[in-house]
Short mmCIF file of C-alpha atoms in Angstrom, two decimals:
data_model
loop_
_atom_site.label_atom_id
_atom_site.label_comp_id
_atom_site.label_asym_id
_atom_site.label_seq_id
_atom_site.Cartn_x
_atom_site.Cartn_y
_atom_site.Cartn_z
CA MET T 3 -44.44 22.71 -40.48
CA ALA T 4 -40.88 21.52 -41.08
CA LYS T 5 -40.42 18.18 -42.84
CA THR T 6 -39.97 15.25 -40.49
CA ARG T 7 -38.19 11.93 -40.98
CA GLU T 8 -39.20 8.68 -39.38
CA LEU T 9 -36.49 6.42 -37.97
CA ALA T 10 -37.14 2.94 -36.60
CA THR T 11 -35.41 2.44 -33.24
CA SER T 12 -34.51 -1.12 -34.32
CA LEU T 13 -31.85 0.57 -36.49
CA ILE T 14 -30.50 2.21 -33.32
CA SER T 15 -30.29 -1.21 -31.60
CA GLU T 16 -28.36 -2.62 -34.55
CA ALA T 17 -25.99 0.36 -34.61
CA VAL T 18 -25.27 0.16 -30.87
CA SER T 19 -24.64 -3.59 -31.08
CA ARG T 20 -22.15 -3.05 -33.88
CA LEU T 21 -20.45 -0.06 -32.20
CA VAL T 22 -19.84 -1.74 -28.82
CA GLN T 23 -18.14 -4.59 -30.66
CA GLU T 24 -16.07 -2.49 -33.06
CA ALA T 25 -14.94 -0.17 -30.25
CA ASN T 26 -13.73 -3.13 -28.18
CA PHE T 27 -11.68 -4.74 -30.95
CA ALA T 28 -9.69 -1.83 -32.43
CA LEU T 29 -8.16 1.41 -31.14
CA PRO T 30 -9.20 4.66 -32.87
CA ASP T 31 -6.63 5.98 -35.39
CA ASP T 32 -5.85 9.10 -33.32
CA VAL T 33 -4.97 6.93 -30.31
CA ILE T 34 -2.71 4.70 -32.42
CA ASP T 35 -0.98 7.83 -33.76
CA ALA T 36 -0.53 9.18 -30.22
CA LEU T 37 0.95 5.86 -29.03
CA THR T 38 3.30 5.77 -32.03
CA ARG T 39 4.52 9.29 -31.26
CA ALA T 40 4.88 8.34 -27.59
CA LEU T 41 7.10 5.41 -28.59
CA GLU T 42 9.35 7.79 -30.55
CA ARG T 43 9.63 10.10 -27.55
CA GLU T 44 9.93 7.60 -24.70
CA GLU T 45 13.49 7.22 -23.34
CA SER T 46 12.86 4.50 -20.76
CA PRO T 47 13.59 1.05 -22.25
CA ARG T 48 10.89 -0.47 -20.07
CA GLY T 49 8.45 2.27 -21.10
CA ARG T 50 9.21 1.64 -24.77
CA GLU T 51 8.59 -2.06 -24.29
CA VAL T 52 5.19 -1.34 -22.69
CA LEU T 53 4.19 1.06 -25.50
CA GLN T 54 5.18 -1.55 -28.08
CA MET T 55 3.00 -4.13 -26.28
CA MET T 56 0.07 -1.69 -26.43
CA LEU T 57 0.53 -1.23 -30.18
CA ASP T 58 1.01 -4.99 -30.72
CA ASN T 59 -2.10 -5.70 -28.66
CA ASN T 60 -4.19 -3.78 -31.19
CA GLY T 61 -3.03 -6.14 -33.93
CA VAL T 62 -3.54 -9.25 -31.82
CA ALA T 63 -7.10 -8.17 -30.96
CA ALA T 64 -7.99 -7.88 -34.63
CA ASN T 65 -6.12 -11.05 -35.62
CA ASP T 66 -7.37 -13.31 -32.79
CA SER T 67 -10.85 -11.71 -32.45
CA ILE T 68 -10.16 -11.09 -28.76
CA PRO T 69 -11.14 -7.74 -27.16
CA LEU T 70 -8.32 -5.23 -26.58
CA CYS T 71 -8.87 -5.42 -22.82
CA GLN T 72 -10.77 -7.82 -20.56
CA ASP T 73 -12.54 -4.82 -19.04
CA THR T 74 -14.95 -4.25 -21.91
CA GLY T 75 -16.48 -1.51 -19.83
CA LEU T 76 -19.72 0.06 -18.95
CA ALA T 77 -21.14 1.32 -22.25
CA VAL T 78 -21.66 5.07 -22.18
CA VAL T 79 -23.90 5.98 -25.12
CA PHE T 80 -24.26 9.54 -26.40
CA VAL T 81 -27.18 10.15 -28.75
CA GLU T 82 -27.65 13.36 -30.71
CA ILE T 83 -31.23 13.37 -31.98
CA GLY T 84 -32.14 15.69 -34.84
CA GLN T 85 -35.32 17.48 -33.84
CA ALA T 86 -36.96 16.72 -37.19
CA LEU T 87 -36.83 12.99 -36.40
CA ILE T 88 -39.76 10.87 -35.33
CA LEU T 89 -38.55 7.73 -33.58
CA SER T 90 -40.82 4.75 -34.15
CA GLY T 91 -40.85 1.33 -32.53
CA GLN T 92 -39.34 0.42 -29.16
CA ASP T 93 -38.66 3.11 -26.54
CA LEU T 94 -35.28 4.74 -27.28
CA ASN T 95 -33.66 3.70 -23.98
CA ASP T 96 -34.87 0.11 -24.38
CA ALA T 97 -33.61 0.07 -27.97
CA ILE T 98 -30.13 1.18 -26.84
CA ASP T 99 -30.03 -1.43 -24.06
CA ALA T 100 -31.19 -4.08 -26.53
CA GLY T 101 -28.21 -3.16 -28.71
CA VAL T 102 -25.83 -3.37 -25.75
CA ARG T 103 -27.29 -6.75 -24.75
CA THR T 104 -26.88 -8.20 -28.25
CA GLY T 105 -23.45 -6.70 -28.83
CA TYR T 106 -21.98 -7.94 -25.56
CA ARG T 107 -23.40 -11.43 -26.09
CA THR T 108 -22.43 -11.94 -29.72
CA GLY T 109 -19.06 -10.21 -29.31
CA TYR T 110 -18.05 -12.38 -26.31
CA LEU T 111 -17.56 -9.20 -24.27
CA ARG T 112 -17.40 -9.21 -20.47
CA LYS T 113 -20.50 -8.26 -18.53
CA SER T 114 -19.38 -5.81 -15.87
CA VAL T 115 -22.49 -4.12 -14.46
CA ALA T 116 -23.38 -4.53 -10.75
CA ALA T 117 -27.14 -4.19 -10.23
CA ASP T 118 -27.18 -2.62 -6.78
CA PRO T 119 -23.91 -0.86 -5.98
CA THR T 120 -24.64 -0.60 -2.25
CA GLY T 121 -26.18 -4.07 -1.95
CA ASP T 122 -25.11 -7.54 -3.10
CA ARG T 123 -23.65 -6.12 -6.32
CA VAL T 124 -25.12 -8.95 -8.38
CA ASN T 125 -24.04 -8.87 -12.03
CA THR T 126 -26.94 -7.91 -14.31
CA GLY T 127 -25.58 -10.53 -16.73
CA ASP T 128 -25.97 -8.60 -19.97
CA ASN T 129 -24.01 -5.39 -19.33
CA THR T 130 -27.18 -3.29 -19.19
CA PRO T 131 -28.26 -0.73 -18.31
CA ALA T 132 -26.00 1.50 -20.39
CA VAL T 133 -25.42 5.08 -19.27
CA ILE T 134 -27.28 7.11 -21.88
CA HIS T 135 -26.90 10.84 -22.63
CA THR T 136 -29.39 12.26 -25.12
CA GLU T 137 -29.27 15.68 -26.71
CA VAL T 138 -31.70 17.21 -29.18
CA VAL T 139 -29.94 19.00 -32.06
CA PRO T 140 -31.04 20.67 -35.32
CA GLY T 141 -31.58 18.49 -38.39
CA ASP T 142 -33.03 15.08 -39.20
CA LYS T 143 -30.05 12.84 -38.45
CA LEU T 144 -29.23 10.74 -35.40
CA LYS T 145 -25.64 10.40 -34.23
CA ILE T 146 -24.67 7.64 -31.81
CA THR T 147 -21.33 7.58 -30.03
CA VAL T 148 -20.38 4.62 -27.89
CA PHE T 149 -17.69 5.16 -25.27
CA ILE T 150 -16.37 2.04 -23.54
CA LYS T 151 -15.19 3.05 -20.06
CA GLY T 152 -13.29 0.59 -17.88
CA GLY T 153 -13.61 0.55 -14.11
CA GLY T 154 -9.96 1.10 -13.32
CA SER T 155 -9.81 4.49 -14.99
CA GLU T 156 -13.37 5.54 -14.15
CA SER T 157 -12.70 5.02 -10.44
CA VAL T 158 -9.96 7.67 -10.33
CA GLY T 159 -12.09 10.51 -11.71
CA ALA T 160 -12.89 13.52 -9.52
CA ALA T 161 -15.27 16.47 -9.45
CA LYS T 162 -15.65 19.53 -7.23
CA VAL T 163 -17.19 22.96 -7.22
CA LEU T 164 -14.29 25.34 -6.63
CA GLN T 165 -14.62 28.98 -5.66
CA PRO T 166 -14.04 31.48 -8.49
CA ALA T 167 -10.99 32.82 -6.62
CA ALA T 168 -9.26 29.48 -7.21
CA GLY T 169 -8.88 30.49 -10.87
CA VAL T 170 -6.83 28.66 -13.49
CA SER T 171 -4.18 27.73 -10.91
CA GLY T 172 -6.87 26.06 -8.79
CA ILE T 173 -8.10 24.17 -11.86
CA LYS T 174 -4.59 22.98 -12.69
CA GLN T 175 -3.93 21.93 -9.11
CA PHE T 176 -7.17 19.93 -9.00
CA VAL T 177 -6.35 18.08 -12.22
CA LEU T 178 -2.75 17.36 -11.19
CA ASP T 179 -3.85 16.14 -7.74
CA ALA T 180 -6.32 13.70 -9.32
CA VAL T 181 -3.71 12.39 -11.76
CA ARG T 182 -1.06 12.11 -9.04
CA ALA T 183 -3.44 10.22 -6.73
CA ALA T 184 -4.28 7.82 -9.58
CA GLY T 185 -0.58 7.00 -10.10
CA PRO T 186 -0.01 3.80 -12.10
CA ASN T 187 -3.51 2.36 -11.54
CA PRO T 188 -5.53 3.66 -14.54
CA CYS T 189 -3.17 2.18 -17.20
CA PRO T 190 -1.01 5.12 -18.32
CA PRO T 191 -0.19 6.75 -20.68
CA LEU T 192 -3.47 8.48 -19.87
CA VAL T 193 -5.88 10.70 -21.74
CA ILE T 194 -7.33 13.37 -19.46
CA GLY T 195 -10.78 14.86 -20.02
CA VAL T 196 -11.49 18.10 -18.14
CA GLY T 197 -14.88 19.78 -17.87
CA ILE T 198 -15.06 23.31 -16.49
CA GLY T 199 -18.18 25.35 -15.73
CA GLY T 200 -21.90 24.69 -15.68
CA THR T 201 -22.90 22.88 -12.51
CA LEU T 202 -21.45 19.85 -10.72
CA ASP T 203 -23.37 17.48 -13.01
CA ALA T 204 -22.73 19.51 -16.18
CA ALA T 205 -18.98 19.64 -15.50
CA GLY T 206 -18.94 15.84 -15.11
CA LEU T 207 -20.68 15.35 -18.44
CA LEU T 208 -18.36 17.89 -20.12
CA ALA T 209 -15.32 16.00 -18.82
CA LYS T 210 -16.61 12.78 -20.36
CA ARG T 211 -17.42 14.57 -23.62
CA ALA T 212 -13.90 16.02 -23.58
CA LEU T 213 -12.57 12.44 -23.88
CA LEU T 214 -14.55 12.09 -27.12
CA GLN T 215 -12.60 14.96 -28.73
CA PRO T 216 -9.95 13.65 -31.17
CA LEU T 217 -6.37 13.82 -29.88
CA ASN T 218 -5.04 15.18 -33.18
CA VAL T 219 -7.22 18.31 -33.35
CA THR T 220 -6.08 21.55 -31.69
CA ASN T 221 -8.54 23.09 -29.23
CA PRO T 222 -10.17 26.01 -31.12
CA ASN T 223 -10.09 28.05 -27.89
CA ALA T 224 -6.49 29.36 -27.57
CA LYS T 225 -6.76 29.76 -23.80
CA LEU T 226 -7.92 26.16 -23.37
CA ASP T 227 -5.32 24.92 -25.86
CA ARG T 228 -2.64 26.50 -23.68
CA LEU T 229 -4.13 24.90 -20.56
CA GLU T 230 -4.16 21.50 -22.27
CA GLN T 231 -0.48 21.80 -23.25
CA GLN T 232 0.56 22.96 -19.78
CA LEU T 233 -1.30 20.14 -18.05
CA LYS T 234 0.09 17.54 -20.45
CA SER T 235 3.65 18.65 -19.93
CA GLU T 236 3.30 18.81 -16.13
CA ILE T 237 1.75 15.33 -16.02
CA ASN T 238 4.60 14.03 -18.18
CA GLU T 239 7.10 15.34 -15.67
CA SER T 240 5.76 12.96 -13.01
CA GLY T 241 8.01 10.13 -14.19
CA VAL T 242 5.13 7.63 -13.83
CA GLY T 243 5.49 6.48 -17.45
CA PRO T 244 3.82 3.71 -19.48
CA ALA T 245 2.06 1.17 -17.19
CA GLY T 246 3.45 3.25 -14.30
CA TRP T 247 6.79 1.48 -14.62
CA GLY T 248 8.71 4.73 -15.09
CA GLY T 249 9.21 6.93 -18.12
CA ARG T 250 8.71 10.24 -19.89
CA VAL T 251 5.25 9.57 -21.32
CA THR T 252 2.50 9.46 -18.69
CA CYS T 253 -0.08 11.39 -20.72
CA LEU T 254 -1.09 11.03 -24.38
CA GLY T 255 -3.25 14.13 -24.33
CA VAL T 256 -5.49 16.49 -22.34
CA ARG T 257 -8.82 17.74 -23.72
CA VAL T 258 -10.64 20.59 -21.99
CA LEU T 259 -14.21 21.78 -22.55
CA GLU T 260 -15.67 24.83 -20.86
CA ARG T 261 -19.12 26.38 -20.49
CA PRO T 262 -20.62 29.30 -18.51
CA SER T 263 -21.11 28.81 -14.77
CA HIS T 264 -22.95 30.59 -11.96
CA ILE T 265 -21.26 33.84 -10.87
CA ALA T 266 -20.45 32.21 -7.50
CA THR T 267 -18.97 28.93 -8.75
CA LEU T 268 -16.09 27.31 -10.66
CA PRO T 269 -17.15 23.68 -11.18
CA ILE T 270 -14.49 21.25 -12.38
CA ALA T 271 -14.50 17.57 -13.27
CA VAL T 272 -11.61 15.35 -14.31
CA ASP T 273 -12.36 12.17 -16.24
CA ILE T 274 -9.32 9.95 -16.67
CA SER T 275 -9.04 7.43 -19.49
CA CYS T 276 -6.58 4.59 -19.78
CA TYR T 277 -4.39 4.55 -22.90
CA CYS T 278 -6.99 2.18 -24.33
CA LEU T 279 -9.49 4.91 -25.21
CA ARG T 280 -12.34 3.12 -26.97
CA ARG T 281 -14.91 5.25 -28.74
CA LYS T 282 -16.81 4.88 -31.98
CA SER T 283 -19.58 6.90 -33.70
CA VAL T 284 -22.08 6.46 -36.48
CA THR T 285 -24.69 8.79 -37.99
CA ILE T 286 -27.95 7.36 -39.28
CA MET D 98 11.88 -23.11 -9.80
CA LYS D 99 13.68 -20.33 -11.59
CA THR D 100 15.96 -20.19 -14.59
CA GLN D 101 17.61 -17.16 -16.06
CA ASP D 102 17.97 -16.21 -19.69
CA GLN D 103 21.23 -14.25 -19.63
CA ALA D 104 20.94 -12.87 -23.14
CA GLN D 105 17.61 -11.18 -22.51
CA ASP D 106 17.93 -10.86 -18.75
CA ILE D 107 14.58 -12.51 -18.14
CA ASN D 108 13.81 -14.75 -15.17
CA TYR D 109 11.57 -17.73 -15.87
CA ILE D 110 9.61 -18.91 -12.84
CA THR D 111 7.17 -21.78 -12.45
CA THR D 112 4.32 -22.34 -10.02
CA PRO D 113 3.64 -23.58 -7.41
CA LEU D 114 6.25 -21.26 -5.94
CA THR D 115 8.93 -22.03 -3.37
CA PRO D 116 10.54 -19.71 -0.80
CA GLU D 117 13.82 -20.12 -2.72
CA THR D 118 12.30 -18.79 -5.94
CA ILE D 119 10.67 -15.88 -4.11
CA ALA D 120 13.96 -14.98 -2.41
CA GLU D 121 15.73 -14.62 -5.75
CA LEU D 122 13.28 -12.08 -7.15
CA ARG D 123 14.30 -8.43 -7.07
CA VAL D 124 12.33 -5.29 -7.88
CA GLY D 125 12.51 -4.52 -11.60
CA ASP D 126 13.27 -8.10 -12.66
CA ALA D 127 11.51 -8.98 -15.90
CA ILE D 128 9.89 -12.37 -15.40
CA ARG D 129 7.93 -14.98 -17.32
CA ILE D 130 5.51 -17.10 -15.30
CA SER D 131 4.51 -20.64 -16.22
CA GLY D 132 2.29 -23.12 -14.42
CA PRO D 133 -1.06 -23.16 -12.62
CA VAL D 134 -2.40 -20.03 -10.89
CA TYR D 135 -5.77 -18.96 -9.50
CA THR D 136 -7.65 -15.76 -10.30
CA ALA D 137 -9.60 -13.62 -7.83
CA ARG D 138 -10.97 -10.09 -7.97
CA ASP D 139 -13.50 -7.89 -6.18
CA ALA D 140 -16.43 -10.26 -5.53
CA SER D 141 -14.46 -13.52 -5.55
CA ALA D 142 -11.59 -12.16 -3.44
CA LYS D 143 -14.10 -10.97 -0.85
CA ARG D 144 -15.88 -14.33 -0.74
CA LEU D 145 -12.61 -16.28 -0.73
CA ALA D 146 -11.26 -14.27 2.20
CA ALA D 147 -14.50 -14.89 4.12
CA ASP D 148 -14.44 -18.63 3.32
CA LEU D 149 -10.77 -18.89 4.33
CA SER D 150 -11.52 -17.16 7.65
CA SER D 151 -14.30 -19.62 8.39
CA GLY D 152 -12.18 -22.65 7.45
CA GLN D 153 -14.03 -23.44 4.22
CA ALA D 154 -11.28 -22.98 1.64
CA PRO D 155 -12.59 -24.01 -1.81
CA ILE D 156 -9.04 -24.30 -3.22
CA ASP D 157 -5.57 -25.13 -1.91
CA LEU D 158 -3.50 -21.93 -1.83
CA GLU D 159 -0.17 -23.36 -0.62
CA GLY D 160 2.66 -21.86 -2.70
CA GLN D 161 0.10 -20.27 -4.97
CA LEU D 162 -0.01 -17.13 -7.05
CA ILE D 163 -3.23 -15.11 -7.09
CA PHE D 164 -3.86 -13.27 -10.38
CA TYR D 165 -6.25 -10.33 -10.06
CA MET D 166 -8.22 -10.80 -13.27
CA GLY D 167 -11.69 -11.33 -14.70
CA PRO D 168 -11.57 -12.45 -18.36
CA THR D 169 -13.93 -11.92 -21.26
CA PRO D 170 -15.78 -15.11 -22.31
CA ALA D 171 -13.76 -17.49 -24.49
CA PRO D 172 -14.85 -17.19 -28.11
CA PRO D 173 -15.05 -20.45 -30.12
CA GLY D 174 -11.59 -21.94 -30.64
CA HIS D 175 -9.98 -20.14 -27.70
CA VAL D 176 -9.42 -21.30 -24.10
CA ILE D 177 -10.07 -17.80 -22.75
CA GLY D 178 -10.86 -14.27 -23.95
CA ALA D 179 -8.95 -11.11 -23.08
CA ALA D 180 -7.15 -11.73 -19.80
CA GLY D 181 -5.09 -8.86 -18.42
CA PRO D 182 -4.58 -7.67 -14.84
CA THR D 183 -7.02 -5.50 -12.91
CA THR D 184 -6.08 -2.86 -10.30
CA SER D 185 -4.56 -4.74 -7.35
CA GLY D 186 -5.08 -2.04 -4.73
CA ARG D 187 -8.80 -2.82 -4.54
CA MET D 188 -7.92 -6.25 -3.17
CA ASP D 189 -5.49 -5.02 -0.50
CA ALA D 190 -8.03 -5.76 2.23
CA TYR D 191 -8.00 -9.49 1.43
CA VAL D 192 -4.21 -9.95 1.32
CA PRO D 193 -3.66 -10.99 4.98
CA ASP D 194 -6.18 -13.87 4.76
CA MET D 195 -4.62 -15.15 1.54
CA LEU D 196 -1.07 -14.96 2.94
CA SER D 197 -2.00 -16.91 6.05
CA HIS D 198 -3.25 -19.71 3.78
CA GLY D 199 0.01 -20.04 1.86
CA VAL D 200 -0.22 -17.56 -1.04
CA MET D 201 3.31 -16.47 -2.02
CA ALA D 202 2.68 -14.03 -4.86
CA PHE D 203 0.07 -11.70 -6.28
CA LEU D 204 -0.15 -10.63 -9.92
CA GLY D 205 -2.04 -7.51 -10.97
CA LYS D 206 -1.57 -3.92 -12.07
CA GLY D 207 -0.94 -0.67 -10.24
CA ARG D 208 0.27 0.00 -6.76
CA ARG D 209 -0.28 -1.65 -3.34
CA SER D 210 -0.76 0.34 -0.14
CA ALA D 211 2.22 0.80 2.17
CA GLU D 212 0.44 -1.36 4.75
CA THR D 213 -0.09 -4.19 2.25
CA ARG D 214 3.55 -4.03 1.19
CA HIS D 215 4.63 -4.44 4.80
CA VAL D 216 2.28 -7.40 5.32
CA MET D 217 3.56 -9.07 2.14
CA GLN D 218 7.17 -8.50 3.14
CA ALA D 219 6.55 -9.85 6.65
CA ASN D 220 5.14 -13.02 5.04
CA SER D 221 7.89 -13.31 2.41
CA ALA D 222 5.47 -12.76 -0.45
CA VAL D 223 6.01 -10.74 -3.63
CA TYR D 224 3.83 -8.54 -5.79
CA LEU D 225 4.21 -8.93 -9.54
CA ALA D 226 2.85 -6.43 -12.03
CA ALA D 227 1.67 -7.03 -15.59
CA VAL D 228 0.81 -4.45 -18.25
CA GLY D 229 -2.83 -3.36 -18.10
CA GLY D 230 -5.00 -2.93 -21.18
CA VAL D 231 -3.26 -5.57 -23.31
CA GLY D 232 -5.57 -8.47 -22.49
CA ALA D 233 -5.65 -9.78 -26.07
CA LEU D 234 -1.87 -10.10 -26.18
CA LEU D 235 -1.69 -11.66 -22.69
CA SER D 236 -4.37 -14.24 -23.52
CA ARG D 237 -1.81 -15.90 -25.79
CA HIS D 238 0.13 -16.83 -22.62
CA ILE D 239 -2.73 -18.80 -21.07
CA GLY D 240 -2.88 -22.47 -22.05
CA GLU D 241 -5.79 -23.69 -19.92
CA ALA D 242 -8.70 -22.07 -18.09
CA THR D 243 -11.32 -23.77 -15.93
CA VAL D 244 -13.67 -22.44 -13.27
CA ALA D 245 -12.33 -23.61 -9.90
CA ALA D 246 -14.87 -21.97 -7.54
CA TYR D 247 -17.84 -19.58 -7.33
CA PRO D 248 -19.26 -20.10 -10.86
CA ASP D 249 -22.23 -17.91 -9.91
CA LEU D 250 -19.92 -14.88 -10.01
CA GLY D 251 -19.56 -15.13 -13.81
CA PRO D 252 -16.46 -13.20 -14.94
CA GLU D 253 -15.51 -12.79 -11.26
CA ALA D 254 -15.43 -16.55 -10.57
CA ILE D 255 -12.16 -18.10 -9.42
CA PHE D 256 -10.49 -19.55 -12.51
CA ARG D 257 -7.61 -22.01 -12.49
CA LEU D 258 -5.31 -20.97 -15.31
CA VAL D 259 -2.18 -22.59 -16.63
CA LEU D 260 0.21 -19.82 -17.67
CA ASP D 261 2.81 -20.17 -20.37
CA ASP D 262 5.67 -17.63 -20.17
CA PHE D 263 3.26 -14.92 -18.99
CA PRO D 264 5.18 -11.60 -18.99
CA ALA D 265 5.39 -9.56 -15.78
CA ILE D 266 7.77 -7.54 -13.63
CA VAL D 267 8.66 -7.72 -9.94
CA ALA D 268 6.98 -4.67 -8.35
CA ASP D 269 7.43 -5.41 -4.63
CA ASP D 270 10.12 -7.86 -3.45
CA ILE D 271 10.67 -9.39 0.00
CA TYR D 272 13.49 -6.94 0.73
CA GLY D 273 11.18 -3.90 0.85
CA GLY D 274 11.89 -2.64 -2.65
CA ASP D 275 9.06 -0.98 -4.61
CA LEU D 276 9.21 -0.55 -8.39
CA PHE D 277 7.19 2.67 -8.44
CA GLU D 278 9.16 4.35 -5.67
CA GLN D 279 12.38 3.33 -7.38
CA GLU D 280 11.55 4.22 -10.99
CA TRP D 281 9.58 7.46 -10.97
CA PRO D 282 12.35 9.73 -9.68
CA LYS D 283 14.61 8.55 -12.53
CA TRP D 284 12.29 10.04 -15.14
CA THR D 285 11.00 13.17 -13.47
CA SER D 286 12.43 16.58 -14.21
CA SER D 287 10.58 18.24 -11.35
CA PRO D 288 9.74 15.80 -8.56
CA PRO D 289 6.31 16.40 -7.00
CA ALA D 290 6.37 17.59 -3.41
CA ALA D 291 6.22 14.73 -0.91
CA SER D 292 2.65 14.11 0.18
#
């Protein structure tokens, strides 16, 4: 039998608590680089001013210990569990929620979860439950990625099962329609995550995972790399600009992930992120 | 009241607002807002509109500015946490009730519906936009924050804030101008087909 490793889920709680806080107080380096390049490229004086505010905000957050944005999000937690691990202690889902609860309380983060979306929408008061995606992978390590998703950008996402005949042009049209409909609302310049293939649910998850891909790494699939570049340049021709106040830079980057689908379907999901893309990982 | 800084072309306005101040604002004007304002967003805007309709206003809205915002909790040593605008369009439904009780301006991010713009214009009210996602930076322009109504709503309670040179831009003026309609075509190389 393969060697196993025991991991106490209390360590997972501690990691999640730390990650939700760190993600909310500092932008990832690749996002800062993308904003800096956007500032060099932006021609609109107003757009440049907005981009400078976004870069300055990152410094103020660190200096004043104030979150980057008041929408400190719904915590989306991705967990890759090495199959040689034995998790001991609290149930994994409870351990993750415990980490979210502690992190949001001690970090003075906003609690933004409505208990019953179709009912009274009472705030759960501790930002739980998190949305948790687990995946079993080879090895004996556990990787946790926390993605802080605000409501303004989440609410402009879209998903649909297209017919195969729609092809790449149908995919592009769907993405551009979603971005156009969102306009200035999701805090541009945007990062666009696109998931293609699988099923309706799988495409949605792929689109969210696409937003976890670094902005400074070229897509290893040349066909998808081309699609990303085409979409980015078309979105940047909209004139929407930083904050939607007009300009050349509406999109910081597009990331596309693809997987096999049924012979009769072409599922697509578009997950739109504000410029303030907050994600952070740790491996334990 | 409104004063203009010629060198930087910034208009400084103070609340409560007057029709004269509102009339001077034009789409695209960079402004700095000082003075007391009230916040409202999804849950609180809905409850406020209902209370106003039934004659149970918890706050006086005459000449007021409504800021669509729900802050993070104030850490020790701060009056408020991150405090930037939320998407205004979600609160379009509550605009008519607020206008009929004296609100003269709304502050948020993103775009209003065509219908809401018409209602605001008909009531001589303006829509001001602030930059989204920079709530740490904007918190430095808030001098006081107290809960004014609906404390049970937590971050969605109505807060009374005192702003201090809070940066914004005029997005919809009383003359029918719209920032987004005006600006986007200037920066597009291939305008999207009209929809």
